[in-house]
Coordinates of N, CA, C and O in Angstrom, one line a residue:
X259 N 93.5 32.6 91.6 CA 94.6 33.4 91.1 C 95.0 34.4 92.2 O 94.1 35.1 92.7
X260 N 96.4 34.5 92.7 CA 97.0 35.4 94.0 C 97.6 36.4 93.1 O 97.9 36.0 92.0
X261 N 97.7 37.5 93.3 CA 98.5 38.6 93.2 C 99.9 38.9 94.2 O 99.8 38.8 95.4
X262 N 100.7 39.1 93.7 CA 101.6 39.7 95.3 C 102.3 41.2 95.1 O 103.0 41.4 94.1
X263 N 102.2 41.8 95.8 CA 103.2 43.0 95.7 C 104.6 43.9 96.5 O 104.4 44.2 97.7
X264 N 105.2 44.0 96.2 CA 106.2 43.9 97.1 C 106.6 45.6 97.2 O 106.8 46.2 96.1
X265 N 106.5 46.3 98.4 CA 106.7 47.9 98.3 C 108.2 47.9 98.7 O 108.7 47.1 99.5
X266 N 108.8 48.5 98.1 CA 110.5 48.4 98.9 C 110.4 50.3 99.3 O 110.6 51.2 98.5
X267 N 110.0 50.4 100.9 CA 110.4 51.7 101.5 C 111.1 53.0 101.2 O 110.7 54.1 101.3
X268 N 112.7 52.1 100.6 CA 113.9 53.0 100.6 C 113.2 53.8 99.2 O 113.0 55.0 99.1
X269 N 113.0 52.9 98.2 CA 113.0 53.7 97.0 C 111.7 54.3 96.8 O 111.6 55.2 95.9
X270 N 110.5 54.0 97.6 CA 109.3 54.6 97.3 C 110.0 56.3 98.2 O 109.5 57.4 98.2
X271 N 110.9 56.0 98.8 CA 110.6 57.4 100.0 C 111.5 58.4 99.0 O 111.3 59.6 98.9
X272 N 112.7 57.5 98.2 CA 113.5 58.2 97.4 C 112.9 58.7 96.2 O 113.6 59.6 95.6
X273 N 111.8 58.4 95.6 CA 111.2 59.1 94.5 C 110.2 59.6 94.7 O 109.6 59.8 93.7
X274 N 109.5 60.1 95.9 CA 108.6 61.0 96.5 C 109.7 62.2 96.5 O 109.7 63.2 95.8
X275 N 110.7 61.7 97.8 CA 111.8 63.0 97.6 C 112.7 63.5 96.5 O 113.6 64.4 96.5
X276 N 112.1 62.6 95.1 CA 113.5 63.1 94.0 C 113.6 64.8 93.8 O 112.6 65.4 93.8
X277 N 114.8 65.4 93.6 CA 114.4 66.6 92.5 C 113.6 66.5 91.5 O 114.1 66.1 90.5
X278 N 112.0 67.0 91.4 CA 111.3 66.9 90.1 C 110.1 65.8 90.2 O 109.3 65.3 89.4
X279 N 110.4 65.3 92.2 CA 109.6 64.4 92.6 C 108.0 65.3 92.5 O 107.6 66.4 92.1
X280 N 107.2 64.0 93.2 CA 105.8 64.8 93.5 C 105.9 65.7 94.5 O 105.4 66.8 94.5
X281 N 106.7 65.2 95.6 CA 106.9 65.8 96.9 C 106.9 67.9 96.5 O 106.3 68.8 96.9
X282 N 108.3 67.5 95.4 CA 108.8 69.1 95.0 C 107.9 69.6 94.2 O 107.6 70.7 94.5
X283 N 107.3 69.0 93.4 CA 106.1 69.7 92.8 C 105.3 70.3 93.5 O 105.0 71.5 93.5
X284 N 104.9 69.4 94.3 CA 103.8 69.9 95.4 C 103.6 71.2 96.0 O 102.6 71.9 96.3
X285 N 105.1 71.2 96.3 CA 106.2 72.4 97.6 C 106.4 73.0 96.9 O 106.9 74.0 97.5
X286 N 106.5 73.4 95.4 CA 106.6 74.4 94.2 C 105.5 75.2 94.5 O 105.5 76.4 95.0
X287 N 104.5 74.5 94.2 CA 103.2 74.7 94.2 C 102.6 75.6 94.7 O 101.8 76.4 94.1
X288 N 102.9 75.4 96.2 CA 102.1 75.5 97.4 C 103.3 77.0 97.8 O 102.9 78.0 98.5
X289 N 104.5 77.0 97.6 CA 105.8 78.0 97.7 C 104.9 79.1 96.8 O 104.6 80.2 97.2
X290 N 104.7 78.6 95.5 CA 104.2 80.1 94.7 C 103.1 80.3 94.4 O 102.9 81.0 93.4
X291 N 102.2 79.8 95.2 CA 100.9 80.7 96.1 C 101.1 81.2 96.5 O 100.8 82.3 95.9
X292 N 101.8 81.5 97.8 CA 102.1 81.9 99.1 C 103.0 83.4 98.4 O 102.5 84.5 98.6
X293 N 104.3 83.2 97.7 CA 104.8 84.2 97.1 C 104.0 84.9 96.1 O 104.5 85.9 95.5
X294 N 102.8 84.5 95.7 CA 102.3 85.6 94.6 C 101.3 86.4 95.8 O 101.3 87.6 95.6
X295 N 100.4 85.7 97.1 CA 100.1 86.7 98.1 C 100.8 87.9 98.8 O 100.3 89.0 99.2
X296 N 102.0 87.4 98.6 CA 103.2 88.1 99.5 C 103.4 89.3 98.3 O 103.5 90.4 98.7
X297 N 103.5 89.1 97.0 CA 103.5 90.2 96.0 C 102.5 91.1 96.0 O 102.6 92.3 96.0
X298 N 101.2 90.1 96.3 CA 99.6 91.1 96.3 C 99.8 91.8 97.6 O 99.2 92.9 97.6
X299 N 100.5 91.7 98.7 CA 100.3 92.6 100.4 C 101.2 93.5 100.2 O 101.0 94.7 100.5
X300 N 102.4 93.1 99.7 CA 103.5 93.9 99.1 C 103.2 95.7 99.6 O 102.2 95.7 100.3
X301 N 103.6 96.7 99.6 CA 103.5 98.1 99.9 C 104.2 98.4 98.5 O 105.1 97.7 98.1
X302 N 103.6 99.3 97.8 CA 104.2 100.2 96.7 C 104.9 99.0 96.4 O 104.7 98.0 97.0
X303 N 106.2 99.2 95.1 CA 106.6 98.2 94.1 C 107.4 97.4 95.0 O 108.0 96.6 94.2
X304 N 107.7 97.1 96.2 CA 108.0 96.3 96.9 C 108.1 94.1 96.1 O 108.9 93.1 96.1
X305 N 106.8 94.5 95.6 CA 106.1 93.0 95.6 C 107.0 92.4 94.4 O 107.3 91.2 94.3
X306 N 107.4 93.5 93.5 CA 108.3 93.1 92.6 C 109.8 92.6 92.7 O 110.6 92.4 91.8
X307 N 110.0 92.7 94.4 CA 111.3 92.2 94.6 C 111.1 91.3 95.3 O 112.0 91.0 96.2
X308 N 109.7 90.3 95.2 CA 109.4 88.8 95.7 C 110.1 88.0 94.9 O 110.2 88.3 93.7
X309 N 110.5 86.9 95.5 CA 111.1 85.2 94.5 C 110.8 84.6 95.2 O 110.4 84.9 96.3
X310 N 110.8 83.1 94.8 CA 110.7 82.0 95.4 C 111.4 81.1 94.8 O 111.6 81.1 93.6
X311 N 112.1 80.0 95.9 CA 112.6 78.9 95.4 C 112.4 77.7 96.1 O 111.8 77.9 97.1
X312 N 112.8 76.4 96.0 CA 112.7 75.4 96.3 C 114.4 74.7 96.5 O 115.1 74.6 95.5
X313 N 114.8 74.2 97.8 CA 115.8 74.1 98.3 C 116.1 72.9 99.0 O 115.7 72.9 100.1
X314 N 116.9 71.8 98.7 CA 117.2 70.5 99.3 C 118.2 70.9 100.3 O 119.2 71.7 100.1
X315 N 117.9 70.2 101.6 CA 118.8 70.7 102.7 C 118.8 69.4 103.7 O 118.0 68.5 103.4
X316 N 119.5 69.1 104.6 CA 119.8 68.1 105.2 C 118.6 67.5 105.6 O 118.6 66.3 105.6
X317 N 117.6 68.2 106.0 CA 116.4 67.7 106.5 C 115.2 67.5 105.3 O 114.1 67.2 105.7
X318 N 115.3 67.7 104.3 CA 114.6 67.3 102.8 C 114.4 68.6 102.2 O 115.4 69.4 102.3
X319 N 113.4 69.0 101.7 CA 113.2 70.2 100.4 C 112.4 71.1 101.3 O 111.5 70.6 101.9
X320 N 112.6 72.4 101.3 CA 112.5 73.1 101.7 C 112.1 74.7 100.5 O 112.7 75.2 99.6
X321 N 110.9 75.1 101.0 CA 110.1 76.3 100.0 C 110.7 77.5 100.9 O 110.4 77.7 102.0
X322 N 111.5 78.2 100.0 CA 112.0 79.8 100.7 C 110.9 80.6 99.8 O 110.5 80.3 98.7
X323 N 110.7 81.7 100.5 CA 110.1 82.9 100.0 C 111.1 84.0 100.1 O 111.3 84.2 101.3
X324 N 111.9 85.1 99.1 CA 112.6 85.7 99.8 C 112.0 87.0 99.1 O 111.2 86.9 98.1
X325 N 112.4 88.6 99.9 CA 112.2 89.6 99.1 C 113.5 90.4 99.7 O 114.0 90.4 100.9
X326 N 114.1 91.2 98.1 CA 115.5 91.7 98.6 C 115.6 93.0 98.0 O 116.5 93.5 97.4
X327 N 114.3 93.6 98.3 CA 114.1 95.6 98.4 C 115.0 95.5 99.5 O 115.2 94.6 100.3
X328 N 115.7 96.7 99.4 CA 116.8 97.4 100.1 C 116.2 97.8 101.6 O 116.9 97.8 102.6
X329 N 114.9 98.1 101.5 CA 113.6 98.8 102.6 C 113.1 97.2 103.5 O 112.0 97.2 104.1
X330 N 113.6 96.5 103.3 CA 112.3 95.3 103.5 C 111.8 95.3 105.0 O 110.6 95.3 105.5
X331 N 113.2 95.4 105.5 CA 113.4 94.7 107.5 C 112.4 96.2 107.7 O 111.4 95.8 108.3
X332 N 112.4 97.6 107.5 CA 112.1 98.7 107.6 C 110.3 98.6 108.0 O 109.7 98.9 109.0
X333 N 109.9 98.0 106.6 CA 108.6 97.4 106.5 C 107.8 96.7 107.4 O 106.7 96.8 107.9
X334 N 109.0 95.4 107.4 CA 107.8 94.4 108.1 C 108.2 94.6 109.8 O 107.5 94.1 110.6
X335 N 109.2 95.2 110.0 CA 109.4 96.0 111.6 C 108.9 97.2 112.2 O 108.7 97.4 113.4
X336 N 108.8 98.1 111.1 CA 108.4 99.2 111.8 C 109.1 100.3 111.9 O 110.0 99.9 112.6
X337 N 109.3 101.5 111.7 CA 110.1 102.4 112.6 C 109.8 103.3 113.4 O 108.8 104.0 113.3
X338 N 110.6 103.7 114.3 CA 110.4 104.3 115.3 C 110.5 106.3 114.9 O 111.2 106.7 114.0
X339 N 109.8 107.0 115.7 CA 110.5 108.2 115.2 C 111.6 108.8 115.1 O 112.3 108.8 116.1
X340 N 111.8 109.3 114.2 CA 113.5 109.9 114.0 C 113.8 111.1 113.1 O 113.2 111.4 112.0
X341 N 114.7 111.7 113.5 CA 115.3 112.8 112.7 C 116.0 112.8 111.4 O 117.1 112.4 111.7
X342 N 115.9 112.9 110.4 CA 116.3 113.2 109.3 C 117.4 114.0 108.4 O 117.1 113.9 107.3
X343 N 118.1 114.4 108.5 CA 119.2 115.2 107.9 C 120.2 115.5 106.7 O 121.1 114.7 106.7
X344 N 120.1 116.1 105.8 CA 121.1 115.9 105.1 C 122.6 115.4 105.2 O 123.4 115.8 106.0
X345 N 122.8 114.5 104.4 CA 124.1 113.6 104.3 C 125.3 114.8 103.7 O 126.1 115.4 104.4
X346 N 125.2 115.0 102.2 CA 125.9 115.4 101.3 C 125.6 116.8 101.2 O 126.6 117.5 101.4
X347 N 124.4 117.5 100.9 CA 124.0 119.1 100.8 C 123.9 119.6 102.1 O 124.1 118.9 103.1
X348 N 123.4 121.0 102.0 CA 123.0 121.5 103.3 C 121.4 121.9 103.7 O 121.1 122.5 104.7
X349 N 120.6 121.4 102.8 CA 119.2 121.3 102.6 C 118.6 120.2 101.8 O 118.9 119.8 100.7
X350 N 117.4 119.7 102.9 CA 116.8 118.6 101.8 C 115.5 119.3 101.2 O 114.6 120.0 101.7
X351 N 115.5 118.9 100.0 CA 114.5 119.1 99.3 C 113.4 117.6 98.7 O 113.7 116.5 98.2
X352 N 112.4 117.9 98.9 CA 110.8 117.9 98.3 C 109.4 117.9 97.9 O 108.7 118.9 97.8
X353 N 109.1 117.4 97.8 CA 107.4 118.0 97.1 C 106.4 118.0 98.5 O 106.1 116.9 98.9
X354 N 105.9 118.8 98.9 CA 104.9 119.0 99.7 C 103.5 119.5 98.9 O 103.6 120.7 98.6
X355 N 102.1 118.8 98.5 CA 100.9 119.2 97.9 C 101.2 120.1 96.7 O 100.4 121.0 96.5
X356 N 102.0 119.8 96.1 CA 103.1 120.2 94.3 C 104.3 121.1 94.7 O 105.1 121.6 93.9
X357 N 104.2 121.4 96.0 CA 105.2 122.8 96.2 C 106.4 121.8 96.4 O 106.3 120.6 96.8
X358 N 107.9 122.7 95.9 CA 108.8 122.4 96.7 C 109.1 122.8 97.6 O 108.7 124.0 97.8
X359 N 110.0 122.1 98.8 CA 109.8 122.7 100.1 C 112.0 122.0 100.0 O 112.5 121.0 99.5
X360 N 112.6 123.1 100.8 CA 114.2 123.1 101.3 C 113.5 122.9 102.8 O 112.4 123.4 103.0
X361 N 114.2 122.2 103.6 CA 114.5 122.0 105.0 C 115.9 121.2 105.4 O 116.5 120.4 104.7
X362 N 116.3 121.6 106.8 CA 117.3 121.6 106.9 C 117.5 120.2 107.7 O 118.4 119.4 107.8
X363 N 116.0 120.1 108.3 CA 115.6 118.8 109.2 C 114.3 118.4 109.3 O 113.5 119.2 109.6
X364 N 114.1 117.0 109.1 CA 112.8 116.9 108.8 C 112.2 115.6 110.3 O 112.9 114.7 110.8
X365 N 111.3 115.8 110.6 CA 111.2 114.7 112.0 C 110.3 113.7 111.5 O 109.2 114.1 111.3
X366 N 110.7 112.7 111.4 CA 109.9 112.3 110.6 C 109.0 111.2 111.6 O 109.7 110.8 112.5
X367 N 107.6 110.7 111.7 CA 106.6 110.4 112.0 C 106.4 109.1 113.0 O 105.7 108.8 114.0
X368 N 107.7 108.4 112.0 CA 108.0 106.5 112.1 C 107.0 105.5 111.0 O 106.2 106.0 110.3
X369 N 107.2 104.7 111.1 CA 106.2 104.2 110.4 C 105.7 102.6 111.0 O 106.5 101.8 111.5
X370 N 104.3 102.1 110.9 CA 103.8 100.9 111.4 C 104.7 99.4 111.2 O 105.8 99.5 110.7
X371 N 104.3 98.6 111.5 CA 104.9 97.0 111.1 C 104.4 96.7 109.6 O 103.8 97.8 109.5
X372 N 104.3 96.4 108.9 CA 103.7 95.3 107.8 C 104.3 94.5 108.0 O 105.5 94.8 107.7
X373 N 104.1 92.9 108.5 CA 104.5 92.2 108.2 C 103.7 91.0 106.6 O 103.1 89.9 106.4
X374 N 104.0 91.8 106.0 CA 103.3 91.1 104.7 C 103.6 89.6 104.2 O 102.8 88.9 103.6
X375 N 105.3 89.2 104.9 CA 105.1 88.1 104.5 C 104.6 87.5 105.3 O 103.6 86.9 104.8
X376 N 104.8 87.3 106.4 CA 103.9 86.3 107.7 C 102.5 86.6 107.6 O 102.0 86.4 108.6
X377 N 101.7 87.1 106.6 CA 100.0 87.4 106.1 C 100.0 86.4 105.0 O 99.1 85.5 104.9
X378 N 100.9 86.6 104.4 CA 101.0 85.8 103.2 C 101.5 84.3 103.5 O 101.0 83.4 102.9
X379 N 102.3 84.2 104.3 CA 102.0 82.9 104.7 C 100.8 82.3 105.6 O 100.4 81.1 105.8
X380 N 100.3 83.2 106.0 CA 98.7 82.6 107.1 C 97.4 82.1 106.2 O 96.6 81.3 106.6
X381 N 97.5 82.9 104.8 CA 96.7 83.4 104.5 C 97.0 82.4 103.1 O 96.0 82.2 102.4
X382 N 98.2 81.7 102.8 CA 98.5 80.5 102.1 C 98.5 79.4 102.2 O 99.0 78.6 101.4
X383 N 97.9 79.1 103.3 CA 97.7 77.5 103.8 C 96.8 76.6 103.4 O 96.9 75.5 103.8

């Protein structure tokens, strides 16, 4: 008794790749790991402006991680030191160790890199 089986390429490659294939499950999967780390490295409530999605693009399915805090580039770049000023009043005001504190200019320090997502993707593989 022979068996025979016949694989036809086109359609095995097309339902690996479907929407809802194994391929996308997989890339779901493995996308919101990666974005629940990137919530955990997150700085202050940052992590709550993580998403993720899953995206068909000329070259097949593609896992975005995005975060769209207004601060983000700030974060994972760094800043340099810089002067501060009131926009609108003629004094900024606040809290220094419970006190309030008026200044007219404040210099402010800069701040380091985080790049939290590129940890979060090293660190999701």
């Amino acid at each position: 008794m022979s068996a025979e089986v016949h694989v036809d390429q086109g359609r095995l490659a097309r339902l690996l790749r479907a929407r809802g294939g194994l391929a996308e499950r997989s890339l779901a999967k493995r996308t919101a790991r990666v974005a629940d780390i990137a919530r955990r490295e997150a700085p202050g409530r940052m992590g709550a402006f993580v998403d993720w999605k899953v995206v068909s693009g000329p070259t097949g399915l593609t896992g975005v991680i995005v975060c769209d805090h207004p601060a983000v580039h700030y974060v994972i770049n760094g800043t340099r030191p810089h002067l501060i000023r009131p926009r609108r009043k003629k004094v900024l005001r606040f809290e220094v160790g419970g006190r309030e504190v008026f200044t007219k200019l404040v210099r402010h320090p800069g701040t380091k890199a985080n790049d939290f997502l590129g940890k979060a993707l090293v660190q999701g593989r």
